[in-house]
JSON list of C-alpha atoms in Angstrom, two decimals:
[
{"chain": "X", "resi": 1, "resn": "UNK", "atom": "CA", "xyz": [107.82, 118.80, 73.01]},
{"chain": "X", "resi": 2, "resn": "UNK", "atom": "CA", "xyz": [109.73, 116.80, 75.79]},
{"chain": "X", "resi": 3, "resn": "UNK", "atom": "CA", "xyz": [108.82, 117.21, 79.29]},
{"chain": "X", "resi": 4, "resn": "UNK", "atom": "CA", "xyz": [111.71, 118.90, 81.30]},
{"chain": "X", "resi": 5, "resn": "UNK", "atom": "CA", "xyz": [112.28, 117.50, 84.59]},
{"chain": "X", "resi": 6, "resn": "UNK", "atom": "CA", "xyz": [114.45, 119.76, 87.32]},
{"chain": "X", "resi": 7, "resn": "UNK", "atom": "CA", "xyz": [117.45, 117.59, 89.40]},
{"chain": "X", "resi": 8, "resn": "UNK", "atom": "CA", "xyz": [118.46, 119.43, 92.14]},
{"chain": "X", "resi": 9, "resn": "UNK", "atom": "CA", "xyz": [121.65, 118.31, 94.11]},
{"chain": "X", "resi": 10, "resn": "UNK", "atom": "CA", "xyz": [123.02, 119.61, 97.38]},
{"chain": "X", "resi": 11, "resn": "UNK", "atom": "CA", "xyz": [126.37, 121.73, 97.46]},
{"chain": "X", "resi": 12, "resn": "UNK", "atom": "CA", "xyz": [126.92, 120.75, 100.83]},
{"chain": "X", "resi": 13, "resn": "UNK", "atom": "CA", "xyz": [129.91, 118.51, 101.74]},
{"chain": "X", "resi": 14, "resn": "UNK", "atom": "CA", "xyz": [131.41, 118.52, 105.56]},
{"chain": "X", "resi": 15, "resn": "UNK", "atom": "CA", "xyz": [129.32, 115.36, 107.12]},
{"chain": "X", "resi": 16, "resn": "UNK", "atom": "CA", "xyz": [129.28, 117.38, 110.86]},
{"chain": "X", "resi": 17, "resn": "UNK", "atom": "CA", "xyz": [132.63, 117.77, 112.66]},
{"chain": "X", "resi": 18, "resn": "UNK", "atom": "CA", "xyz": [134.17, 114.13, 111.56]},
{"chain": "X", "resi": 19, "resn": "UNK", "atom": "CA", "xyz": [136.30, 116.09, 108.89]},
{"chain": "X", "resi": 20, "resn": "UNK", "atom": "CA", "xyz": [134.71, 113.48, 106.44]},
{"chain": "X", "resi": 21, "resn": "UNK", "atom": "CA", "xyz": [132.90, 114.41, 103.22]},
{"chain": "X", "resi": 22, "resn": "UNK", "atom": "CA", "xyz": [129.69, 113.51, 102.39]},
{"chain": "X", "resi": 23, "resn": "UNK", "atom": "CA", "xyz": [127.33, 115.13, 99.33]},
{"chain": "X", "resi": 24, "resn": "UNK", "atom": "CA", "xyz": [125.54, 113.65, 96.51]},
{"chain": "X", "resi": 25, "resn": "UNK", "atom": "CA", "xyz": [124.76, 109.51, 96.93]},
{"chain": "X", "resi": 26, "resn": "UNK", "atom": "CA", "xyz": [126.36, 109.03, 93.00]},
{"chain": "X", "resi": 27, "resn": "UNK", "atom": "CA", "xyz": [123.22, 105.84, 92.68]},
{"chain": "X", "resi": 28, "resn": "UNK", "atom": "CA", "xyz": [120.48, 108.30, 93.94]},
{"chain": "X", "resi": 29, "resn": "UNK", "atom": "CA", "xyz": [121.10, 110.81, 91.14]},
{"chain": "X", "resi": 30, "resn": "UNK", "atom": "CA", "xyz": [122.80, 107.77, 88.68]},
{"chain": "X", "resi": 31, "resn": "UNK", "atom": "CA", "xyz": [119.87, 105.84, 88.23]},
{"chain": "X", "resi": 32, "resn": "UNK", "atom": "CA", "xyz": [117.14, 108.32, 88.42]},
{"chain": "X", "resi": 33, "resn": "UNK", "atom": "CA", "xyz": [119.05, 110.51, 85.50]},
{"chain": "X", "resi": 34, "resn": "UNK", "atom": "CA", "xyz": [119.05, 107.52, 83.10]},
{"chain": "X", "resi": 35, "resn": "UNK", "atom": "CA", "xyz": [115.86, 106.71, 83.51]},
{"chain": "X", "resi": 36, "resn": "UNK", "atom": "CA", "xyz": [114.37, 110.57, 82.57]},
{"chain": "X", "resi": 37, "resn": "UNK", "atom": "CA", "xyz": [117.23, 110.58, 80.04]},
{"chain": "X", "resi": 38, "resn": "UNK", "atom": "CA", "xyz": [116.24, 106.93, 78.58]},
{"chain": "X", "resi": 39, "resn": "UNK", "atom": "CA", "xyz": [112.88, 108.23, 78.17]},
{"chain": "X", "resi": 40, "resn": "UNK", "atom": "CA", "xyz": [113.37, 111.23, 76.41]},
{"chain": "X", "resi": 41, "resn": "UNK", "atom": "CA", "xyz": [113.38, 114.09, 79.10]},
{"chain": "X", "resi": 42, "resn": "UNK", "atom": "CA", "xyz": [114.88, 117.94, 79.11]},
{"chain": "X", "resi": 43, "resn": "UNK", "atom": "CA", "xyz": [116.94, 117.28, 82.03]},
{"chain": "X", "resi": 44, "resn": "UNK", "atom": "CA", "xyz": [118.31, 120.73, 84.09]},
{"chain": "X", "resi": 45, "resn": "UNK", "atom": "CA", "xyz": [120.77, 120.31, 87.20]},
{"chain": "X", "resi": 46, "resn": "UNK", "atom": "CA", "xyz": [120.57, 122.37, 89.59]},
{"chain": "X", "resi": 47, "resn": "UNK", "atom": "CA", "xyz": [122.40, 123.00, 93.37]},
{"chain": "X", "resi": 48, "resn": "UNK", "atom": "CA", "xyz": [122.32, 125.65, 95.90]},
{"chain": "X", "resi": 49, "resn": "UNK", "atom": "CA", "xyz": [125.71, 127.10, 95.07]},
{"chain": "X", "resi": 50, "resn": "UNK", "atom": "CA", "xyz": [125.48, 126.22, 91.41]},
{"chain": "X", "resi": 51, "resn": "UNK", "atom": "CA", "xyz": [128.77, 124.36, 89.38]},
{"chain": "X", "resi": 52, "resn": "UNK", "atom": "CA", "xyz": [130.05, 120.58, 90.48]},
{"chain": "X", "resi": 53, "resn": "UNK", "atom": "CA", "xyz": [127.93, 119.38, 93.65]},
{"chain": "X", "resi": 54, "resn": "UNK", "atom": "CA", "xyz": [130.18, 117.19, 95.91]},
{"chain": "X", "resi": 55, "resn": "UNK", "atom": "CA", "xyz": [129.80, 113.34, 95.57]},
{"chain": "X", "resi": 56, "resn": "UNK", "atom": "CA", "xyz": [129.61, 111.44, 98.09]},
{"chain": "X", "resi": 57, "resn": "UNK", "atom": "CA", "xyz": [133.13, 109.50, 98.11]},
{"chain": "X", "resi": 58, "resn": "UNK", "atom": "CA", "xyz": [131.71, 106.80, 100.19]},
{"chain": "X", "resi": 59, "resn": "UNK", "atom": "CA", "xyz": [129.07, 105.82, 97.52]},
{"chain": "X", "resi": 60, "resn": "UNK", "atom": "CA", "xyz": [131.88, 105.32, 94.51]},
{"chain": "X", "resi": 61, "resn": "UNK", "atom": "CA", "xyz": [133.20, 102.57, 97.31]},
{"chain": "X", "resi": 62, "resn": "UNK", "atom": "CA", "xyz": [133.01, 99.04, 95.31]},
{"chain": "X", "resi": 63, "resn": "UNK", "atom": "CA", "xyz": [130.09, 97.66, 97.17]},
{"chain": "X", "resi": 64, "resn": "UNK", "atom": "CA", "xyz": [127.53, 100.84, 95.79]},
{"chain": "X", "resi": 65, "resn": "UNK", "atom": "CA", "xyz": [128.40, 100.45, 92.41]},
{"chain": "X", "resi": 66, "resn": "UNK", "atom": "CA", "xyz": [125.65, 99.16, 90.06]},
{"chain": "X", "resi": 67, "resn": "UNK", "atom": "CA", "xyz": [124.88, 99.78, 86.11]},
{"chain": "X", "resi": 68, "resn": "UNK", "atom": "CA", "xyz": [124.00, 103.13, 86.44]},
{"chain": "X", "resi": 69, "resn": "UNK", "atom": "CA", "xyz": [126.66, 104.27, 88.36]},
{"chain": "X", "resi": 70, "resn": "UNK", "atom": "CA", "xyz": [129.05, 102.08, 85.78]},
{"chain": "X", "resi": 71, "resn": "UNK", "atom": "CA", "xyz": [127.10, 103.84, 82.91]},
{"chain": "X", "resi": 72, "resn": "UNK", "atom": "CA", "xyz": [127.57, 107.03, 84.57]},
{"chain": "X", "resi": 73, "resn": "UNK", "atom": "CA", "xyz": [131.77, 106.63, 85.15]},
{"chain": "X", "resi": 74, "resn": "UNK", "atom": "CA", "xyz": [131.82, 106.68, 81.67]},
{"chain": "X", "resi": 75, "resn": "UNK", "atom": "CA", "xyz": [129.63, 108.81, 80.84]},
{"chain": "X", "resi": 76, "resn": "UNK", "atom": "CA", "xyz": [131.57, 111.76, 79.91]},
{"chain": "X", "resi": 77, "resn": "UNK", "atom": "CA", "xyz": [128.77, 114.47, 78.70]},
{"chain": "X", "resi": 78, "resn": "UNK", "atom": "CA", "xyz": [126.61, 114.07, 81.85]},
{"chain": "X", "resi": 79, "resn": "UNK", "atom": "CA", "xyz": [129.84, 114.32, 84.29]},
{"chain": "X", "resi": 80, "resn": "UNK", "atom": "CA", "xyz": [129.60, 117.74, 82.17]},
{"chain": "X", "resi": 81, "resn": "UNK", "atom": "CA", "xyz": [126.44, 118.69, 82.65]},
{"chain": "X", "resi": 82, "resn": "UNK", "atom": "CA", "xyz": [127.29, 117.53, 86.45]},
{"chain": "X", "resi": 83, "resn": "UNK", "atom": "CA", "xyz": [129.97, 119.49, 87.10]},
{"chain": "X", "resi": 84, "resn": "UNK", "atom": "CA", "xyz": [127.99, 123.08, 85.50]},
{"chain": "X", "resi": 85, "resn": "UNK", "atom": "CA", "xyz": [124.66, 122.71, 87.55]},
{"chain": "X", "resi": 86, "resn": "UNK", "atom": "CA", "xyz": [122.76, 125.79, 87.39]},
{"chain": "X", "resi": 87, "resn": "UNK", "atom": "CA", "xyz": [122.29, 127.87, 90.91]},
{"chain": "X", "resi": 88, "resn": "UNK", "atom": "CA", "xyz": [118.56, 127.00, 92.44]},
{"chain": "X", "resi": 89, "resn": "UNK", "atom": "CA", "xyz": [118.34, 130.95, 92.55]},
{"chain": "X", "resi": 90, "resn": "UNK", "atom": "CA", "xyz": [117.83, 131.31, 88.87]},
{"chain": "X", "resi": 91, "resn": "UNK", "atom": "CA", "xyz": [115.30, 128.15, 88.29]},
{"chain": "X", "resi": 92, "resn": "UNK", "atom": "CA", "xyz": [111.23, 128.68, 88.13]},
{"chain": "X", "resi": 93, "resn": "UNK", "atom": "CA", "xyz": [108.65, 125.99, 88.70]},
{"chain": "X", "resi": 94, "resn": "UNK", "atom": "CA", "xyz": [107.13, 127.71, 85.86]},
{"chain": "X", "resi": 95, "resn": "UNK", "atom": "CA", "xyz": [110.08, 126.27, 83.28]},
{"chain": "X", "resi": 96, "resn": "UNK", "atom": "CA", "xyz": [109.40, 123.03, 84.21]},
{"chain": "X", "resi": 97, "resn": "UNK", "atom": "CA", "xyz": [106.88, 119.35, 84.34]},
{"chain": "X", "resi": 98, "resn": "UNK", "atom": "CA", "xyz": [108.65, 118.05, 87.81]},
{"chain": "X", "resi": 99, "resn": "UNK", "atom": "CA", "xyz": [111.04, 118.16, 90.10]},
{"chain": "X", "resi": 100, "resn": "UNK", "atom": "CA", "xyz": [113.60, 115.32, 91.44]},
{"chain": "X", "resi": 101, "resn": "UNK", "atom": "CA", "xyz": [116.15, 115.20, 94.44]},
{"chain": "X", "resi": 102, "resn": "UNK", "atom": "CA", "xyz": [118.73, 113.03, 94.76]},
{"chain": "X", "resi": 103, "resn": "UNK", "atom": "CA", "xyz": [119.57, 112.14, 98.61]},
{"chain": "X", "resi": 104, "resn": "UNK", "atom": "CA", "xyz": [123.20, 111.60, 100.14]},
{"chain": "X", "resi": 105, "resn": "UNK", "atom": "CA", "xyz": [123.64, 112.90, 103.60]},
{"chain": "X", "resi": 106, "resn": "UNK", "atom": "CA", "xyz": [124.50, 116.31, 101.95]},
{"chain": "X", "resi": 107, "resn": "UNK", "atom": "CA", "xyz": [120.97, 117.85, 101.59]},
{"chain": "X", "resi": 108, "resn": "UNK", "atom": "CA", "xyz": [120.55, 117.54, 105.55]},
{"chain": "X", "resi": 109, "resn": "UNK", "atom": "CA", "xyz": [122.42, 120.06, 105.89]},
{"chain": "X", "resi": 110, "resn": "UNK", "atom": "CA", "xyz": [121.58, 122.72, 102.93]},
{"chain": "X", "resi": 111, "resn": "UNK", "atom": "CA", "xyz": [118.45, 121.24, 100.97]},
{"chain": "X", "resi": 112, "resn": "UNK", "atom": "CA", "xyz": [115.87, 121.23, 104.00]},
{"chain": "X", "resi": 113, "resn": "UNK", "atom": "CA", "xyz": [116.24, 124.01, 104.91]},
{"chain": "X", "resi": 114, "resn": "UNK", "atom": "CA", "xyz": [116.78, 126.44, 101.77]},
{"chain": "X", "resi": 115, "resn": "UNK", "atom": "CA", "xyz": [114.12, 128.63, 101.57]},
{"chain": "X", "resi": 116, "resn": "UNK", "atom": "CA", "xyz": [114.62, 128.38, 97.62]},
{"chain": "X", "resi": 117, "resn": "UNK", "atom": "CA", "xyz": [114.33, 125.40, 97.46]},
{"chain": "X", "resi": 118, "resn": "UNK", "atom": "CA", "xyz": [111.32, 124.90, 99.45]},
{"chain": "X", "resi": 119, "resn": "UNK", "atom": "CA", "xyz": [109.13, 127.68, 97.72]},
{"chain": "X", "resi": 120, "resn": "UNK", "atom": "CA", "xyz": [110.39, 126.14, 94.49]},
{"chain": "X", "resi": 121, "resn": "UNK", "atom": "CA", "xyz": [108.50, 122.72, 95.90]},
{"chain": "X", "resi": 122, "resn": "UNK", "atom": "CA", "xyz": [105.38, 124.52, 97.18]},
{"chain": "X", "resi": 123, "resn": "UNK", "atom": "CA", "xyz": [105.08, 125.85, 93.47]},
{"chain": "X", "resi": 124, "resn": "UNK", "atom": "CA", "xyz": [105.63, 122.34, 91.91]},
{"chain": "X", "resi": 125, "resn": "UNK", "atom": "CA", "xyz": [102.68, 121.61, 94.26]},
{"chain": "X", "resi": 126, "resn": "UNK", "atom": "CA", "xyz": [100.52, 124.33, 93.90]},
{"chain": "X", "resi": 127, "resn": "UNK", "atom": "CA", "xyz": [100.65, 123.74, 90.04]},
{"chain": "X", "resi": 128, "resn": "UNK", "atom": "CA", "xyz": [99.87, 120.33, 89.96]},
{"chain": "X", "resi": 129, "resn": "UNK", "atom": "CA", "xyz": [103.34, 119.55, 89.42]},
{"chain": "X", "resi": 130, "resn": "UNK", "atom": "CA", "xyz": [104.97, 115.81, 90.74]},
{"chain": "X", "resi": 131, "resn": "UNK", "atom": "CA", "xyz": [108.08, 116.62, 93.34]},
{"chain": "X", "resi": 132, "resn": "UNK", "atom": "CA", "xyz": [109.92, 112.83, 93.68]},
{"chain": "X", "resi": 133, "resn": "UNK", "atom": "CA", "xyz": [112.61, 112.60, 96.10]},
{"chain": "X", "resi": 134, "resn": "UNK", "atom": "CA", "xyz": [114.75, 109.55, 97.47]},
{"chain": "X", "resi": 135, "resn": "UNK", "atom": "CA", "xyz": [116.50, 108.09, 101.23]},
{"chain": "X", "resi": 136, "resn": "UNK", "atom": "CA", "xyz": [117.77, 111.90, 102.82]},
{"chain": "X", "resi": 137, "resn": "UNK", "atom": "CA", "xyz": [116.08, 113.98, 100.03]},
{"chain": "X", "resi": 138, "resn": "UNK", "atom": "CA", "xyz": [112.82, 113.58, 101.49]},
{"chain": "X", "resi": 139, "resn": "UNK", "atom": "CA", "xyz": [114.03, 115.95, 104.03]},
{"chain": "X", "resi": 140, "resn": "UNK", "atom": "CA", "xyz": [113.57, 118.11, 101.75]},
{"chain": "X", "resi": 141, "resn": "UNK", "atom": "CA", "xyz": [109.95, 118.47, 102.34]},
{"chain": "X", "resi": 142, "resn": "UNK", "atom": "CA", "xyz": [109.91, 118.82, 105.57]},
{"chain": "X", "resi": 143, "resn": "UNK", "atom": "CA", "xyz": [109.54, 122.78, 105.59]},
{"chain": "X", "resi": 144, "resn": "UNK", "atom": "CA", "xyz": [107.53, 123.24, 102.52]},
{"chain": "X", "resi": 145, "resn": "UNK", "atom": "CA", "xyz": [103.60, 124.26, 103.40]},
{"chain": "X", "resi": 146, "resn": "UNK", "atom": "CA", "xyz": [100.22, 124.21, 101.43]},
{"chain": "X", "resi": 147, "resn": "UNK", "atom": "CA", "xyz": [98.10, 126.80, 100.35]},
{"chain": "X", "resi": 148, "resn": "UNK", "atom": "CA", "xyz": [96.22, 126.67, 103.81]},
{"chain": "X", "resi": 149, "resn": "UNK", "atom": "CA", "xyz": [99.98, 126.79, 105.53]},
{"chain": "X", "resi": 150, "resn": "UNK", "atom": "CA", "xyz": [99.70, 123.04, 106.77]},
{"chain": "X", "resi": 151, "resn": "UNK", "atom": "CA", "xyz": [103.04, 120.71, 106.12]},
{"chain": "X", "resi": 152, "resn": "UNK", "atom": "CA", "xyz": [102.36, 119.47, 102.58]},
{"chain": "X", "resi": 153, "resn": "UNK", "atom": "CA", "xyz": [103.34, 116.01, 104.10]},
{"chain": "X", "resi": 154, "resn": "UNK", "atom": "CA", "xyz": [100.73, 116.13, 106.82]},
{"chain": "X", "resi": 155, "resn": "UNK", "atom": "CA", "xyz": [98.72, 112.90, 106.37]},
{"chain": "X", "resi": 156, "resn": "UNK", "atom": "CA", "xyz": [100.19, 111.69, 103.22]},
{"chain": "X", "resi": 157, "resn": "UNK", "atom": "CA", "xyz": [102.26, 108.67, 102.84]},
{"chain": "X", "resi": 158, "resn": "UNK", "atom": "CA", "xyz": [106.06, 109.44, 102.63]},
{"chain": "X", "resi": 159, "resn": "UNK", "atom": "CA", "xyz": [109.13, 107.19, 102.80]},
{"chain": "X", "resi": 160, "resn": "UNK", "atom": "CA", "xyz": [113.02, 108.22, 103.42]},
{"chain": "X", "resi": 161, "resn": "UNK", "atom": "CA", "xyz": [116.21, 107.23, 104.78]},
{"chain": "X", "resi": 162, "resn": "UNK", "atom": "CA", "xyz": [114.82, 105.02, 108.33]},
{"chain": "X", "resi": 163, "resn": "UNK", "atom": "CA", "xyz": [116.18, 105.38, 111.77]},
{"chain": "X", "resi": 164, "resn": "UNK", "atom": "CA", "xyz": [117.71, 102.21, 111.58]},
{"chain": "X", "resi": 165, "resn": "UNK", "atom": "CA", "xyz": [119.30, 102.09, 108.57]},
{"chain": "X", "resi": 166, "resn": "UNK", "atom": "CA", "xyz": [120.98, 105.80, 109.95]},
{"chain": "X", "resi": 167, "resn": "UNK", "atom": "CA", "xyz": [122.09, 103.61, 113.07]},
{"chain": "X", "resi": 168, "resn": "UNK", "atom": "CA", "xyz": [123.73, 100.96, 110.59]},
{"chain": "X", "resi": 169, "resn": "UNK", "atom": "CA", "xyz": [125.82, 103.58, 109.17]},
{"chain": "X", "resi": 170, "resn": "UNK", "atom": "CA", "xyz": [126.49, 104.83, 112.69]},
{"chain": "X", "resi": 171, "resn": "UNK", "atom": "CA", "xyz": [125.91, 108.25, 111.72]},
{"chain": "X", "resi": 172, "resn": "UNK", "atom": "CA", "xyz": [122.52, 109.01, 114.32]},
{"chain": "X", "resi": 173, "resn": "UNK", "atom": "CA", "xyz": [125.19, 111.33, 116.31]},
{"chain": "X", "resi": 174, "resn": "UNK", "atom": "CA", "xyz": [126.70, 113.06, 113.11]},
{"chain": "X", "resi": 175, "resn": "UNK", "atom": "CA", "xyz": [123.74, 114.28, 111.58]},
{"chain": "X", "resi": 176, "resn": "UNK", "atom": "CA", "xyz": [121.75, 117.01, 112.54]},
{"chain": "X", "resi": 177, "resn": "UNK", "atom": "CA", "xyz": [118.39, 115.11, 112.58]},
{"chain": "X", "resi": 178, "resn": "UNK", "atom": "CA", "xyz": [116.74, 111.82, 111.18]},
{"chain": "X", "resi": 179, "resn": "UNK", "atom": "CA", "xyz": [114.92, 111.97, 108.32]},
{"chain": "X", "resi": 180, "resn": "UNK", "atom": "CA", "xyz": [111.65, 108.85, 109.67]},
{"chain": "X", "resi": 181, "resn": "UNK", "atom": "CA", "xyz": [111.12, 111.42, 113.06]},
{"chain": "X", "resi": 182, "resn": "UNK", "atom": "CA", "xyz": [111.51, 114.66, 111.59]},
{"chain": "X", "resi": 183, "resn": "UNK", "atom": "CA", "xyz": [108.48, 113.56, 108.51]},
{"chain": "X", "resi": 184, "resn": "UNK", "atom": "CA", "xyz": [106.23, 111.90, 111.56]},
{"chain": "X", "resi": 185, "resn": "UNK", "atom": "CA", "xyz": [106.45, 115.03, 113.35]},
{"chain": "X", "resi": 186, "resn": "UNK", "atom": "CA", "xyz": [104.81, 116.81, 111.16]},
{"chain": "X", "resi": 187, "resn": "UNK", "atom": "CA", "xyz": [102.08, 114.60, 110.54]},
{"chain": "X", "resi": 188, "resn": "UNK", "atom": "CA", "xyz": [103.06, 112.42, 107.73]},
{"chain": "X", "resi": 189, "resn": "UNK", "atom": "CA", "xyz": [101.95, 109.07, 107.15]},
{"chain": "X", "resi": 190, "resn": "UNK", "atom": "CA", "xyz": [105.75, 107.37, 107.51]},
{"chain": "X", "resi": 191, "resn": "UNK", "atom": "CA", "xyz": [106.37, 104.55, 105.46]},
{"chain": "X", "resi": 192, "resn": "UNK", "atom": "CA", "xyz": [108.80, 102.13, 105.27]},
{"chain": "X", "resi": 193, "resn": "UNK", "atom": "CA", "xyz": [109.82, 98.13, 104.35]},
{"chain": "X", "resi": 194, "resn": "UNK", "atom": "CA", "xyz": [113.03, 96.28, 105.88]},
{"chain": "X", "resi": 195, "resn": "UNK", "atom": "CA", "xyz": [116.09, 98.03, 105.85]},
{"chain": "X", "resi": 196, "resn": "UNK", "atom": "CA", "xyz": [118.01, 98.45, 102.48]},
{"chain": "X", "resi": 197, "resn": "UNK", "atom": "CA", "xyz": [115.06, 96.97, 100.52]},
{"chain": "X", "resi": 198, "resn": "UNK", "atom": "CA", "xyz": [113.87, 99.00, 97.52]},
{"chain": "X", "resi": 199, "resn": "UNK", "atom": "CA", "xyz": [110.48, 100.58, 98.78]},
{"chain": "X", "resi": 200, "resn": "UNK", "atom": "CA", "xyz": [108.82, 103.78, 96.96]},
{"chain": "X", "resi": 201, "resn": "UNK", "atom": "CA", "xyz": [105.57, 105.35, 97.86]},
{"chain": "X", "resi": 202, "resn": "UNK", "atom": "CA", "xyz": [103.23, 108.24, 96.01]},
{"chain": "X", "resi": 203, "resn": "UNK", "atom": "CA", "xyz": [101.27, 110.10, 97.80]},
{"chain": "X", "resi": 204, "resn": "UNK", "atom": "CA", "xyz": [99.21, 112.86, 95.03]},
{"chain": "X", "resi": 205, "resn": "UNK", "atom": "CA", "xyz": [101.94, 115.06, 94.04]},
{"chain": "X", "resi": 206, "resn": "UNK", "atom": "CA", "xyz": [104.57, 113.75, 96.22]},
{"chain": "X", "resi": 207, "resn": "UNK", "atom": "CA", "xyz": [106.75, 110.75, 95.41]},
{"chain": "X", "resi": 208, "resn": "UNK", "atom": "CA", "xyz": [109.47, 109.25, 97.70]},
{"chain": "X", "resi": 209, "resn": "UNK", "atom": "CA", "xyz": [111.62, 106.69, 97.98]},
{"chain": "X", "resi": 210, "resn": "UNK", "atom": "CA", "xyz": [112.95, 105.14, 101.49]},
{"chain": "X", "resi": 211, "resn": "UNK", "atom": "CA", "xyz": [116.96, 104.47, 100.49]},
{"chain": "X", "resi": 212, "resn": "UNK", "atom": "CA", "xyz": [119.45, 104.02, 97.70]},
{"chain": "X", "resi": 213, "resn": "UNK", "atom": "CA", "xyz": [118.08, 101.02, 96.34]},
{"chain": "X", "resi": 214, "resn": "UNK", "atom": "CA", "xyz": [114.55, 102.88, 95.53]},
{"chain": "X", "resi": 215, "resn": "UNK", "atom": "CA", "xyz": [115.90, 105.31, 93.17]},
{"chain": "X", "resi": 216, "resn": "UNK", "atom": "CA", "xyz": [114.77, 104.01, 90.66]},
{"chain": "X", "resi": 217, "resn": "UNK", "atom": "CA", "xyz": [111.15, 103.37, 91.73]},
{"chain": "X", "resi": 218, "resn": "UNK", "atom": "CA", "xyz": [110.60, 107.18, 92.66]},
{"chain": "X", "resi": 219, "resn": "UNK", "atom": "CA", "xyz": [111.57, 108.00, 89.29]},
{"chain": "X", "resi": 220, "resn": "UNK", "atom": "CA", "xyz": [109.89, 105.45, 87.25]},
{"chain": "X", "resi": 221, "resn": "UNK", "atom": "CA", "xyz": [106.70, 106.71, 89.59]},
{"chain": "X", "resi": 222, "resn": "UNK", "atom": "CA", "xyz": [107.47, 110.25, 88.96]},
{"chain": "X", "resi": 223, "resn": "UNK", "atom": "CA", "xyz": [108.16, 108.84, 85.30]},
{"chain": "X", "resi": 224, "resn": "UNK", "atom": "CA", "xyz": [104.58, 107.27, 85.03]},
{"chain": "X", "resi": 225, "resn": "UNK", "atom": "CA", "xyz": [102.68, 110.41, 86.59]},
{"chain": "X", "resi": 226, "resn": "UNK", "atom": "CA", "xyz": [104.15, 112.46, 83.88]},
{"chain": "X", "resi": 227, "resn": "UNK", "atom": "CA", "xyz": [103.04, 110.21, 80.80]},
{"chain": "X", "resi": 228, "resn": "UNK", "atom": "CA", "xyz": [99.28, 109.36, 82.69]}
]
């Protein structure tokens, strides 16, 4: 039997009130994907709202693309799959071996604070089950508690999008908080390694990965814990 891995995207796409979009990064769910799919995984999309999550258009710009993003322009089944994602609503931790979010700017605004979404982590957690995450998705944890109702991130080591590489994009106004204070807040162990660099960190369950270029480290981590 394959293990089945759960990819859940935001449906979120205003970035604030610039009338810009913003979603999915298209590298953050690109490269992960491929790896799980290269390795033989059940792979299920999922998104808040369910159908085709919202790209980011500013990651399909020329300098963001790399193989897996070329492999994934012409890759016409998993635009498919993309574009059907089931609705978080009808997913159980039960169904699956471990949970993956992609980051783009989107899940700031929906992800973190979904209350599906974070009792779908706690249960990854609670049943031993790896929860990776990469650059904004670590947001994502933010919310989600332990059995004894601390932060699950309290005192473990967690990476995500920094604080400077949010003020080289010159989006610290836009969004509605940073990823690097929000984790330290509530206690974890923030990591990070120059800006843009690949950097990924596992902490237990919980794997994260600081921007786009780590994608591929959280999931070959979350890959690795799987097989061990």
């Amino acid at each position: 039997m394959s293990k089945k891995i759960l990819m859940v995207l935001t449906s979120h796409d205003k970035l604030g009130d610039t009338g810009n979009k913003t979603g999915f990064w298209v590298e953050e769910f690109a490269a992960p994907y491929y790896v799980f799919k290269d390795a033989g995984l059940d792979i299920t999309l999922a998104s808040p709202l369910g159908g085709q999550p919202p790209i980011d258009p500013s990651s399909e710009m020329e300098d963001f693309v790399t193989g897996a993003t070329k492999r994934f322009d012409e890759d016409a089944e998993t635009k498919q799959q993309l574009a059907n994602t089931v609705a978080l609503s009808s997913v159980n931790e039960a169904d699956y071996d471990a949970i993956f979010y992609p980051g783009g700017h989107g899940p700031l605004w929906d992800l973190a604070t979904d209350t599906k979404s974070i009792k779908l982590i706690e249960d990854f957690l609670a049943a031993n089950k790896p929860v990776g995450a990469v650059c904004h998705a670590s947001a994502v944890l933010l919310d989600v508690k332990d059995s004894a109702g601390e932060f699950a991130v309290k005192g473990k080591a967690v990476s995500g999008f920094t604080n400077s590489e949010e003020a080289a994009v010159q989006l610290t106004d836009i969004v509605p908080f940073l990823v690097e204070d929000e984790l330290i807040k509530r206690g974890a162990d923030y990591q990070k390694v120059d800006d843009w660099n690949a950097f990924a960190v596992q902490d237990g369950l919980i794997i994260s990965g600081q921007n786009p270029a780590s994608s591929e480290l959280v999931a070959e981590k979350l890959l690795a814990h799987l097989n061990a």
